[in-house]
Amino acid sequence: MRVVRYIGKRMLFIGPQLFGIILVSFFLVKLIPGDPAVMMLGPLATEATLTELRNEMGLNLSLVEQFYIYIKNLVLHGDLGRSWQTTRPVTEDLFLRMPATLELITLGLILGLLIGVPLGVGAAYLKRGVLAKFSDYYGLLAGALPDFWLALVLIFFFYTILGWVPPPLGRLDFFTIAPPTVTGALLIDSLLDGNWAALGSAAGHLILPVITLGLISGGPILKMTQSTMDRMLESDYSRYEEMCGLPKSIIIRHALRNSLPSVVTIVSVLYGFLIGGAVLVEIVFSWGGAGQYAVQGVLNADINPVLGFVFFAAVLSLIIYLIVDLIYFAIDPRVRG
């Protein structure tokens, strides 16, 4: 029963948070330069034709009226508008493209965890060792390097020079037949279909973008793990365990378990950040995900895809934070109390 009350309290905040995000993003997106009517009809269109299209799109209304219509359609019909580039509903486009983005950032974060947590634990335990120095340098570099620059460097070495990976052009090789769409994640869909050629091609195309996001996200995970483990290993209970003669492995395991809430927090923050932050990586690898779709909307003054992407990203982020709250509820007795 306490779990239900806990979830209910968290759910109460989701509506106002989403409304605030939509409100701010709507008026910011309207500041994007460019006339959608001109972009659609071209510079040779007559003023009468442009005016007619603007009236049809509601661009002749005030911003407040446009926002009211947008919110009404979203709440009553789940309608995020249409993209004039694809001529399809934005919701449909995002459901097609978002799995590609989620597959990429999920695998990137898993790699970041595999890099950051062991290095953070090792650096906290071996404070003056080579591993600690390496972790410090890696943490600094991961926080300073732009993800798109790292992606370009990896492409240059592993594709252009060595030829070990497929070209950075989408999610599958050109002649590979894509599996039927079930989840939208090519690795899972290929496994479900038993399409081993598509599975190998999808895995090959994932290597460099996943390494890019994994190396970048591993830095903050390392720093959070290291700082939290430092505190735990210096705490009274760790010293007491050491005085009692417990093996180092058990002391480290207990310290890591008590560090989990902080690690879970940074992973949830990174996941929400990467939904939008992986946009440049998607562009570099021609990934065709939701982030690249939103950028094309910005460049072409097609605002509905941009607003739709922001809405989807906000919903996913809030769901992730709710899941993290539930994990806290399960592992932290202070929250349950």
XYZ file of C-alpha atoms in Angstrom:
337
model
C 0.000 0.000 0.000
C 2.871 2.342 0.782
C 4.256 1.660 -2.697
C 0.963 2.772 -4.268
C 0.943 5.978 -2.202
C 4.579 6.596 -3.090
C 3.895 6.172 -6.816
C 0.767 8.317 -6.536
C 2.696 11.199 -5.001
C 5.273 11.044 -7.776
C 2.613 10.824 -10.492
C 0.990 14.031 -9.240
C 4.033 16.009 -10.363
C 4.278 14.523 -13.868
C 1.380 16.522 -15.347
C 2.605 19.968 -14.214
C 6.165 19.107 -15.226
C 5.088 18.081 -18.731
C 2.955 21.197 -19.104
C 5.872 23.421 -18.083
C 8.224 21.672 -20.505
C 5.747 21.982 -23.394
C 5.037 25.630 -22.564
C 8.699 26.663 -22.530
C 9.684 24.570 -25.559
C 6.710 25.807 -27.623
C 7.607 29.477 -27.276
C 11.337 28.797 -27.702
C 10.764 26.772 -30.868
C 8.650 29.589 -32.280
C 11.800 31.732 -32.151
C 13.477 29.512 -34.763
C 14.082 31.685 -37.843
C 12.397 30.762 -41.082
C 8.886 30.710 -42.490
C 7.408 27.191 -42.736
C 5.150 28.322 -45.576
C 8.129 29.532 -47.629
C 10.057 26.336 -46.845
C 7.116 24.243 -48.055
C 6.211 26.179 -51.208
C 9.600 27.587 -52.132
C 10.784 31.170 -52.668
C 8.894 31.516 -55.964
C 5.455 31.106 -54.377
C 3.117 34.085 -54.590
C 2.171 36.059 -51.500
C -1.469 35.011 -51.890
C -0.506 31.331 -51.880
C 1.767 31.829 -48.885
C -0.971 33.655 -46.973
C -3.457 30.886 -47.723
C -1.042 28.230 -46.443
C -0.207 30.256 -43.322
C -3.928 30.522 -42.549
C -4.339 26.786 -43.111
C -1.429 26.036 -40.741
C -2.693 28.487 -38.120
C 0.383 30.691 -38.403
C -1.826 33.770 -38.696
C -3.029 33.275 -35.105
C -1.328 34.712 -32.046
C 1.193 32.537 -30.201
C -1.212 32.106 -27.289
C -3.950 30.864 -29.628
C -1.512 28.526 -31.385
C -0.383 27.133 -28.021
C -3.985 26.600 -26.885
C -4.794 24.664 -30.075
C -1.605 22.601 -29.734
C -2.329 21.678 -26.095
C -5.991 20.903 -26.847
C -5.072 18.553 -29.704
C -2.379 16.895 -27.593
C -4.568 16.343 -24.522
C -7.797 15.372 -26.284
C -6.442 13.430 -29.252
C -2.762 12.719 -28.540
C -2.066 14.703 -31.705
C 1.404 16.231 -32.045
C 0.662 17.645 -35.478
C 2.091 16.704 -38.858
C 5.535 17.073 -40.316
C 5.440 18.832 -43.659
C 8.709 17.089 -44.593
C 7.386 13.528 -44.244
C 3.653 14.434 -44.570
C 2.979 11.958 -41.749
C 1.777 12.535 -38.181
C 4.690 13.388 -35.889
C 3.584 10.713 -33.407
C 3.889 8.062 -36.112
C 7.323 9.322 -37.176
C 8.604 9.355 -33.597
C 7.323 5.857 -32.834
C 9.237 4.681 -35.902
C 12.460 6.524 -35.033
C 12.622 6.561 -31.235
C 13.532 2.838 -30.887
C 16.703 3.491 -32.911
C 17.692 6.245 -30.479
C 16.808 4.201 -27.386
C 18.719 1.154 -28.650
C 21.800 3.293 -29.221
C 21.810 5.170 -25.912
C 20.870 2.083 -23.864
C 23.820 0.108 -25.218
C 26.052 3.170 -24.845
C 25.083 3.549 -21.187
C 25.602 -0.162 -20.519
C 29.116 0.178 -21.924
C 29.586 3.340 -19.838
C 28.629 1.368 -16.721
C 31.021 -1.451 -17.614
C 33.801 1.125 -17.961
C 32.944 3.590 -15.202
C 31.970 1.382 -12.261
C 35.038 -0.935 -12.237
C 37.404 1.996 -12.820
C 35.684 4.019 -10.096
C 35.892 1.168 -7.589
C 39.527 0.479 -8.483
C 40.495 4.149 -8.275
C 38.832 4.496 -4.853
C 40.573 1.393 -3.510
C 44.019 2.033 -5.058
C 44.268 5.746 -4.377
C 47.888 6.230 -5.419
C 48.190 3.518 -8.033
C 48.475 3.679 -11.795
C 44.784 2.819 -12.107
C 43.811 5.864 -10.027
C 45.904 8.181 -12.218
C 44.522 6.632 -15.387
C 40.976 7.050 -14.039
C 41.621 10.716 -13.256
C 42.896 11.406 -16.780
C 40.082 9.432 -18.371
C 37.447 11.231 -16.288
C 38.830 14.614 -17.347
C 39.010 13.663 -21.030
C 35.543 12.115 -21.090
C 34.090 15.287 -19.633
C 35.957 17.582 -22.029
C 35.732 15.799 -25.398
C 32.730 16.598 -27.621
C 30.943 13.380 -28.526
C 30.750 14.223 -32.236
C 34.527 14.877 -32.360
C 35.251 11.524 -30.727
C 32.870 9.877 -33.212
C 34.740 11.433 -36.147
C 38.109 10.303 -34.742
C 36.841 6.734 -34.289
C 35.457 6.716 -37.842
C 38.772 7.983 -39.198
C 40.840 5.274 -37.499
C 38.573 2.230 -37.482
C 36.785 2.749 -40.807
C 38.933 4.970 -43.030
C 42.375 3.649 -42.043
C 41.796 0.141 -40.676
C 38.519 -0.790 -42.376
C 37.394 -2.852 -39.375
C 33.844 -1.506 -39.217
C 31.106 -0.811 -41.782
C 30.646 2.718 -43.185
C 28.844 5.193 -40.897
C 25.731 5.260 -43.044
C 22.690 4.132 -41.114
C 21.875 1.027 -39.115
C 22.216 -1.703 -41.762
C 24.344 -2.436 -44.798
C 22.789 -1.262 -48.048
C 21.956 -4.734 -49.398
C 20.868 -6.265 -46.067
C 17.149 -6.966 -45.764
C 15.744 -5.459 -42.574
C 13.752 -7.768 -40.268
C 10.026 -7.164 -39.710
C 9.529 -4.354 -37.212
C 8.402 -5.631 -33.814
C 10.226 -3.440 -31.298
C 12.092 -1.123 -33.671
C 15.408 -2.188 -32.126
C 17.222 -4.000 -34.933
C 19.192 -6.331 -32.660
C 16.026 -7.612 -30.987
C 13.970 -7.735 -34.189
C 16.746 -9.628 -35.998
C 16.896 -12.186 -33.183
C 13.117 -12.609 -33.169
C 13.118 -13.101 -36.942
C 16.187 -15.351 -36.964
C 17.748 -13.009 -39.519
C 21.430 -13.542 -38.725
C 22.669 -11.413 -41.614
C 20.685 -8.437 -40.323
C 21.848 -9.170 -36.765
C 25.506 -9.107 -37.799
C 25.038 -5.972 -39.877
C 23.149 -4.149 -37.103
C 25.770 -5.137 -34.522
C 28.567 -3.932 -36.807
C 26.917 -0.556 -37.345
C 26.360 -0.168 -33.597
C 30.019 -0.637 -32.651
C 31.374 2.882 -33.159
C 28.361 4.928 -31.974
C 28.029 2.733 -28.883
C 31.747 3.074 -28.123
C 31.425 6.844 -28.577
C 28.554 7.171 -26.110
C 30.069 4.584 -23.772
C 33.390 6.413 -23.507
C 31.686 9.776 -22.989
C 29.135 8.543 -20.416
C 31.706 6.402 -18.611
C 33.455 9.539 -17.310
C 30.687 10.893 -15.063
C 29.805 7.358 -13.941
C 33.447 6.821 -12.966
C 33.614 10.112 -11.049
C 30.384 9.440 -9.164
C 31.397 5.861 -8.334
C 34.869 6.916 -7.211
C 33.699 9.792 -4.994
C 30.933 7.715 -3.393
C 33.215 4.710 -2.866
C 35.808 7.021 -1.286
C 33.243 8.135 1.270
C 32.022 4.613 1.929
C 35.511 3.146 2.360
C 36.379 5.954 4.798
C 33.153 5.546 6.754
C 32.970 4.184 10.291
C 31.290 0.935 9.298
C 34.012 0.142 6.713
C 36.719 0.800 9.279
C 34.874 -1.369 11.781
C 34.654 -4.187 9.230
C 38.386 -3.827 8.603
C 39.119 -3.954 12.342
C 37.031 -7.131 12.580
C 39.301 -8.745 9.989
C 36.815 -9.038 7.142
C 38.392 -9.650 3.713
C 38.890 -6.601 1.506
C 36.593 -8.073 -1.137
C 33.662 -8.139 1.300
C 34.361 -4.590 2.521
C 34.462 -3.345 -1.084
C 31.265 -5.239 -1.908
C 29.442 -3.649 1.042
C 30.756 -0.195 0.098
C 29.661 -0.668 -3.516
C 26.197 -1.754 -2.433
C 25.850 1.415 -0.355
C 27.104 3.444 -3.337
C 24.389 2.090 -5.637
C 21.846 4.916 -5.066
C 24.351 7.509 -6.292
C 25.282 5.387 -9.318
C 21.619 4.817 -10.165
C 21.028 8.575 -9.946
C 23.834 9.499 -12.348
C 22.761 6.770 -14.802
C 19.172 8.055 -14.825
C 20.358 11.632 -15.372
C 22.678 10.512 -18.178
C 19.906 8.511 -19.845
C 17.609 11.523 -19.899
C 20.456 13.705 -21.140
C 21.486 11.303 -23.911
C 17.979 11.152 -25.395
C 18.688 14.663 -26.645
C 22.454 14.728 -26.195
C 23.105 11.927 -28.682
C 21.729 14.063 -31.532
C 25.151 14.918 -32.978
C 26.276 11.292 -32.783
C 23.144 10.295 -34.704
C 23.946 12.874 -37.378
C 27.582 11.760 -37.701
C 26.512 8.138 -38.199
C 23.370 8.970 -40.250
C 21.470 6.969 -37.654
C 17.954 7.997 -38.607
C 16.826 8.252 -34.992
C 14.506 10.686 -33.286
C 17.280 13.179 -32.562
C 18.270 13.448 -36.214
C 14.577 13.822 -37.089
C 14.294 16.792 -34.700
C 17.418 18.454 -36.098
C 16.026 18.186 -39.620
C 12.899 19.881 -38.299
C 14.956 22.771 -36.907
C 16.864 23.201 -40.171
C 13.673 23.209 -42.235
C 11.503 25.322 -39.883
C 9.316 22.241 -39.368
C 8.445 22.866 -35.734
C 6.059 19.976 -35.038
C 8.834 17.335 -35.120
C 10.909 19.483 -32.754
C 8.063 19.899 -30.268
C 7.141 16.239 -30.595
C 10.701 15.157 -29.903
C 10.884 17.387 -26.821
C 7.588 15.932 -25.580
C 8.698 12.328 -26.139
C 12.069 13.006 -24.493
C 10.350 14.616 -21.502
C 7.924 11.712 -21.070
C 10.720 9.138 -21.290
C 12.885 11.092 -18.843
C 10.058 11.386 -16.322
C 9.315 7.662 -16.639
C 12.988 6.899 -16.016
C 13.035 9.156 -12.948
C 9.892 7.430 -11.651
C 11.578 4.040 -12.079
C 14.611 5.373 -10.206
C 12.330 6.544 -7.386
C 10.906 3.016 -7.182
C 14.421 1.562 -7.081
C 15.231 3.958 -4.230
C 12.066 2.829 -2.478
C 13.218 -0.780 -2.785
C 16.864 -0.368 -1.717
C 16.746 2.540 0.744
C 14.853 1.950 4.023
C 14.897 5.694 4.775
C 12.628 6.355 1.771
C 10.207 3.605 2.821
C 10.040 5.041 6.323
